[in-house]
Tab-separated table of C-alpha atoms in Angstrom:
chain	number	residue	atom	x	y	z
A	148	MET	CA	136.805	91.268	111.118
A	149	ALA	CA	133.454	91.263	112.736
A	150	ARG	CA	130.390	89.738	110.320
A	151	PRO	CA	127.757	92.646	109.542
A	152	ARG	CA	124.848	92.244	112.095
A	153	LYS	CA	121.438	91.075	109.647
A	154	PRO	CA	118.561	94.116	110.288
A	155	LEU	CA	116.586	93.017	113.751
A	156	LEU	CA	113.715	91.381	112.935
A	157	SER	CA	110.712	93.207	113.825
A	158	PRO	CA	106.334	93.443	113.136
A	159	ASP	CA	107.020	96.648	111.410
A	160	ARG	CA	109.750	94.873	109.279
A	161	ILE	CA	107.642	92.316	108.487
A	162	VAL	CA	104.735	94.176	107.627
A	163	GLU	CA	106.611	96.446	105.364
A	164	THR	CA	108.272	93.504	103.689
A	165	ALA	CA	104.816	91.927	102.896
A	166	ARG	CA	103.086	95.190	101.995
A	167	ASP	CA	106.335	95.549	99.341
A	168	LEU	CA	105.177	92.015	98.202
A	169	VAL	CA	101.937	91.790	97.790
A	170	ASP	CA	102.269	95.265	95.715
A	171	ARG	CA	104.516	93.912	93.290
A	172	GLU	CA	102.767	90.289	93.376
A	173	GLY	CA	99.450	90.561	94.503
A	174	LEU	CA	98.317	88.018	97.734
A	175	ALA	CA	98.774	84.662	96.065
A	176	ALA	CA	102.611	85.701	96.518
A	177	VAL	CA	102.672	85.791	99.884
A	178	SER	CA	103.871	82.877	101.823
A	179	THR	CA	105.630	82.627	105.451
A	180	ARG	CA	108.693	81.100	103.173
A	181	ARG	CA	108.630	83.691	100.605
A	182	LEU	CA	108.619	86.604	103.590
A	183	ALA	CA	111.401	84.762	105.382
A	184	ALA	CA	113.231	84.701	102.508
A	185	GLU	CA	112.874	88.169	101.573
A	186	LEU	CA	113.571	88.952	104.897
A	187	GLY	CA	117.009	86.777	105.068
A	188	VAL	CA	115.552	84.851	108.292
A	189	SER	CA	114.440	81.708	108.990
A	190	GLY	CA	110.513	80.822	108.520
A	191	PRO	CA	109.935	79.697	112.076
A	192	SER	CA	111.421	83.226	113.253
A	193	LEU	CA	108.118	85.160	111.898
A	194	TYR	CA	106.057	83.121	114.335
A	195	ASN	CA	107.399	85.041	116.748
A	196	HIS	CA	105.569	88.236	115.521
A	197	PHE	CA	102.441	86.248	113.633
A	198	ARG	CA	101.239	83.895	114.052
A	199	THR	CA	99.453	82.494	110.902
A	200	LYS	CA	99.824	84.330	107.575
A	201	ASP	CA	96.555	85.614	107.704
A	202	GLU	CA	97.672	88.101	110.455
A	203	ILE	CA	100.291	89.331	108.514
A	204	LEU	CA	98.188	90.311	105.430
A	205	GLU	CA	95.560	91.581	108.503
A	206	ALA	CA	98.706	93.985	109.590
A	207	VAL	CA	98.941	94.945	106.107
A	208	ALA	CA	96.107	95.887	105.443
A	209	ASP	CA	95.552	98.354	108.942
A	210	SER	CA	99.200	99.876	107.861
A	211	VAL	CA	97.356	101.018	104.603
A	212	SER	CA	94.218	102.265	106.597
A	213	ALA	CA	96.597	103.863	108.755
A	214	GLN	CA	98.251	105.842	106.043
A	215	VAL	CA	94.196	108.200	105.393
A	216	ASP	CA	94.230	110.912	106.508
A	217	LEU	CA	91.733	112.051	109.233
A	218	SER	CA	92.807	115.375	110.347
A	219	MET	CA	89.504	116.761	108.803
A	220	PHE	CA	87.562	115.307	111.516
A	221	GLU	CA	89.396	117.255	113.783
A	222	ASP	CA	90.041	121.043	112.138
A	223	GLY	CA	86.488	122.133	112.052
A	224	ARG	CA	85.925	121.388	108.292
A	225	ASP	CA	82.088	120.867	108.024
A	226	TRP	CA	80.854	117.479	107.569
A	227	ARG	CA	80.557	117.598	104.095
A	228	THR	CA	83.891	118.607	103.337
A	229	ALA	CA	85.671	116.350	106.060
A	230	LEU	CA	83.858	113.620	104.171
A	231	HIS	CA	84.892	114.426	100.391
A	232	ASP	CA	88.718	115.264	101.824
A	233	TRP	CA	88.733	111.957	103.629
A	234	ALA	CA	87.006	110.096	100.730
A	235	VAL	CA	90.001	111.538	98.705
A	236	SER	CA	92.675	110.573	100.831
A	237	TYR	CA	91.448	106.902	101.172
A	238	ARG	CA	90.927	106.562	97.588
A	239	ALA	CA	94.873	107.523	97.125
A	240	ALA	CA	95.404	105.061	99.905
A	241	LEU	CA	93.800	102.153	97.933
A	242	ARG	CA	95.388	103.433	94.627
A	243	ASP	CA	99.022	102.838	96.029
A	244	HIS	CA	97.655	99.585	97.013
A	245	PRO	CA	95.627	98.024	95.118
A	246	ASN	CA	96.334	94.309	95.381
A	247	ILE	CA	95.384	94.667	99.433
A	248	VAL	CA	91.889	95.962	98.868
A	249	PRO	CA	90.036	92.578	98.705
A	250	VAL	CA	91.408	92.259	102.483
A	251	LEU	CA	90.295	95.833	103.500
A	252	ALA	CA	86.792	95.321	101.947
A	253	ARG	CA	86.192	92.807	104.498
A	254	GLY	CA	85.800	95.203	107.113
A	255	PRO	CA	87.380	96.445	110.183
A	256	GLY	CA	87.555	93.374	112.201
A	257	ARG	CA	90.014	93.840	114.982
A	258	ARG	CA	92.071	96.243	113.106
A	259	PRO	CA	93.280	99.353	114.924
A	260	ALA	CA	93.739	101.926	112.446
A	261	ALA	CA	90.845	100.666	110.375
A	262	LEU	CA	88.519	100.836	113.355
A	263	ARG	CA	90.146	104.565	113.865
A	264	LEU	CA	89.085	105.219	110.732
A	265	ALA	CA	85.515	104.271	111.432
A	266	ASP	CA	84.968	106.090	114.358
A	267	ALA	CA	86.231	109.168	113.412
A	268	VAL	CA	83.622	108.974	110.450
A	269	TYR	CA	80.977	107.735	112.708
A	270	GLY	CA	81.782	110.574	115.361
A	271	ALA	CA	81.885	113.422	113.413
A	272	MET	CA	78.465	112.753	111.843
A	273	VAL	CA	76.692	112.163	114.512
A	274	ASP	CA	78.687	115.310	115.718
A	275	ALA	CA	77.249	117.114	113.217
A	276	GLY	CA	73.839	116.562	113.798
A	277	TRP	CA	73.351	113.065	111.882
A	278	PRO	CA	71.040	110.691	114.175
A	279	PRO	CA	73.154	107.548	114.754
A	280	ALA	CA	71.315	105.346	112.109
A	281	GLN	CA	72.097	107.659	109.671
A	282	ALA	CA	75.433	108.043	110.528
A	283	THR	CA	76.057	104.561	110.193
A	284	SER	CA	74.753	104.295	106.885
A	285	ILE	CA	76.800	107.059	105.819
A	286	GLY	CA	79.958	105.585	106.740
A	287	ALA	CA	78.731	101.985	105.351
A	288	LEU	CA	77.935	103.817	101.741
A	289	MET	CA	81.375	105.997	101.562
A	290	ARG	CA	83.078	102.682	102.112
A	291	TYR	CA	80.827	100.891	99.407
A	292	PHE	CA	81.853	103.641	96.800
A	293	ILE	CA	85.213	104.386	97.631
A	294	MET	CA	86.350	100.609	97.756
A	295	GLY	CA	84.781	99.965	94.690
A	296	SER	CA	86.453	102.306	92.669
A	297	ALA	CA	89.588	100.739	94.065
A	298	LEU	CA	88.821	97.471	92.809
A	299	GLY	CA	89.539	97.980	89.360
A	300	SER	CA	89.984	100.730	86.490
A	301	PHE	CA	87.072	101.052	84.490
A	302	ALA	CA	88.824	102.970	81.646
A	303	GLY	CA	91.915	100.346	81.855
A	304	GLY	CA	89.234	97.714	81.487
A	305	PHE	CA	89.191	98.536	77.513
A	306	VAL	CA	91.979	97.428	75.486
A	307	ASP	CA	93.735	99.770	72.867
A	308	ASP	CA	92.754	97.854	69.744
A	309	ALA	CA	90.094	99.540	67.598
A	310	SER	CA	89.461	96.019	65.977
A	311	ALA	CA	88.030	94.719	69.223
A	312	TYR	CA	85.129	97.331	69.115
A	313	ASP	CA	83.354	96.327	65.518
A	314	PRO	CA	80.913	99.187	65.168
A	315	ALA	CA	78.309	96.442	63.877
A	316	ASP	CA	78.394	95.089	67.323
A	317	TYR	CA	79.004	98.169	69.272
A	318	PRO	CA	77.932	101.032	67.435
A	319	HIS	CA	78.359	103.838	70.380
A	320	LEU	CA	82.350	102.265	71.236
A	321	GLY	CA	84.232	103.540	68.514
A	322	GLN	CA	86.576	105.586	70.716
A	323	ALA	CA	86.674	102.912	73.668
A	324	HIS	CA	89.899	101.856	72.455
A	325	LEU	CA	91.447	105.421	73.241
A	326	LEU	CA	90.200	105.237	77.287
A	327	ALA	CA	93.096	103.162	78.362
A	328	GLU	CA	95.966	105.726	77.540
A	329	GLN	CA	93.497	108.380	79.493
A	330	GLN	CA	93.007	106.144	82.415
A	331	GLU	CA	93.803	107.982	85.487
A	332	LYS	CA	92.437	111.027	83.836
A	333	ILE	CA	89.162	109.486	83.019
A	334	ASP	CA	88.569	107.203	86.480
A	335	GLU	CA	89.639	110.463	88.539
A	336	ARG	CA	86.595	112.387	86.932
A	337	ALA	CA	84.584	109.409	87.680
A	338	PHE	CA	85.499	109.296	91.301
A	339	GLU	CA	84.852	113.189	91.534
A	340	ALA	CA	81.840	113.070	89.716
A	341	GLY	CA	80.286	110.279	91.542
A	342	LEU	CA	81.635	111.585	95.116
A	343	GLY	CA	79.524	114.948	94.357
A	344	ALA	CA	76.502	113.359	93.418
A	345	LEU	CA	77.225	111.297	96.752
A	346	LEU	CA	77.495	114.068	99.021
A	347	ASP	CA	74.695	116.022	97.025
A	348	GLY	CA	72.109	113.372	97.895
A	349	LEU	CA	73.341	113.330	101.475
A	350	ALA	CA	72.995	117.568	101.528
A	351	GLN	CA	69.433	117.120	100.559
A	352	GLN	CA	69.056	114.381	103.418
A	353	TYR	CA	70.564	116.493	105.957
A	354	GLU	CA	68.178	119.479	105.464
A	355	ARG	CA	65.255	117.185	105.966
A	356	VAL	CA	67.172	115.681	108.997
A	357	ARG	CA	67.828	119.276	110.492
A	358	ALA	CA	64.290	120.887	109.354
């Protein structure tokens, strides 16, 4: 009887396996030895596709950037609506893969999907009439806001133990122990409130730019 063939090792398969490992256990869990074991191959075979662990993590980060929808910059939506919809899509991708955010936060580097993302945002803002310098600033501030929202949950940072919030010490945190159970709703509401305020401010600047 013929032995079953092992799945062909490819960059995509390595990245997918590494991404799953990062999602489950965090960045520290990734090593070439661990990845080789997960893939059922010998460690040196990985070097046919990636020279270092850092290259693999960069590829994982770019695979997450590739999940961000960019169609809103091409289908005629006005700049404000496009920025809003893009921010929501970007945050959703980061929320699904929070452990890779520290790598993404370093900037696009040479990652193709991340560079396409930056190019789409900048190009759409310039096409909408923003001066190039301000278009650059908009891309930066949106990245700060979205990345910051993905680095940790505000609501999830409070323990669900009422005794941790002694009213003698924290007179305004009597309900703080209830935040964690409403984590998703609170964080979503905060993101939308912050995004709306940010876009309102940009809209005011835009009126001055176009005056």
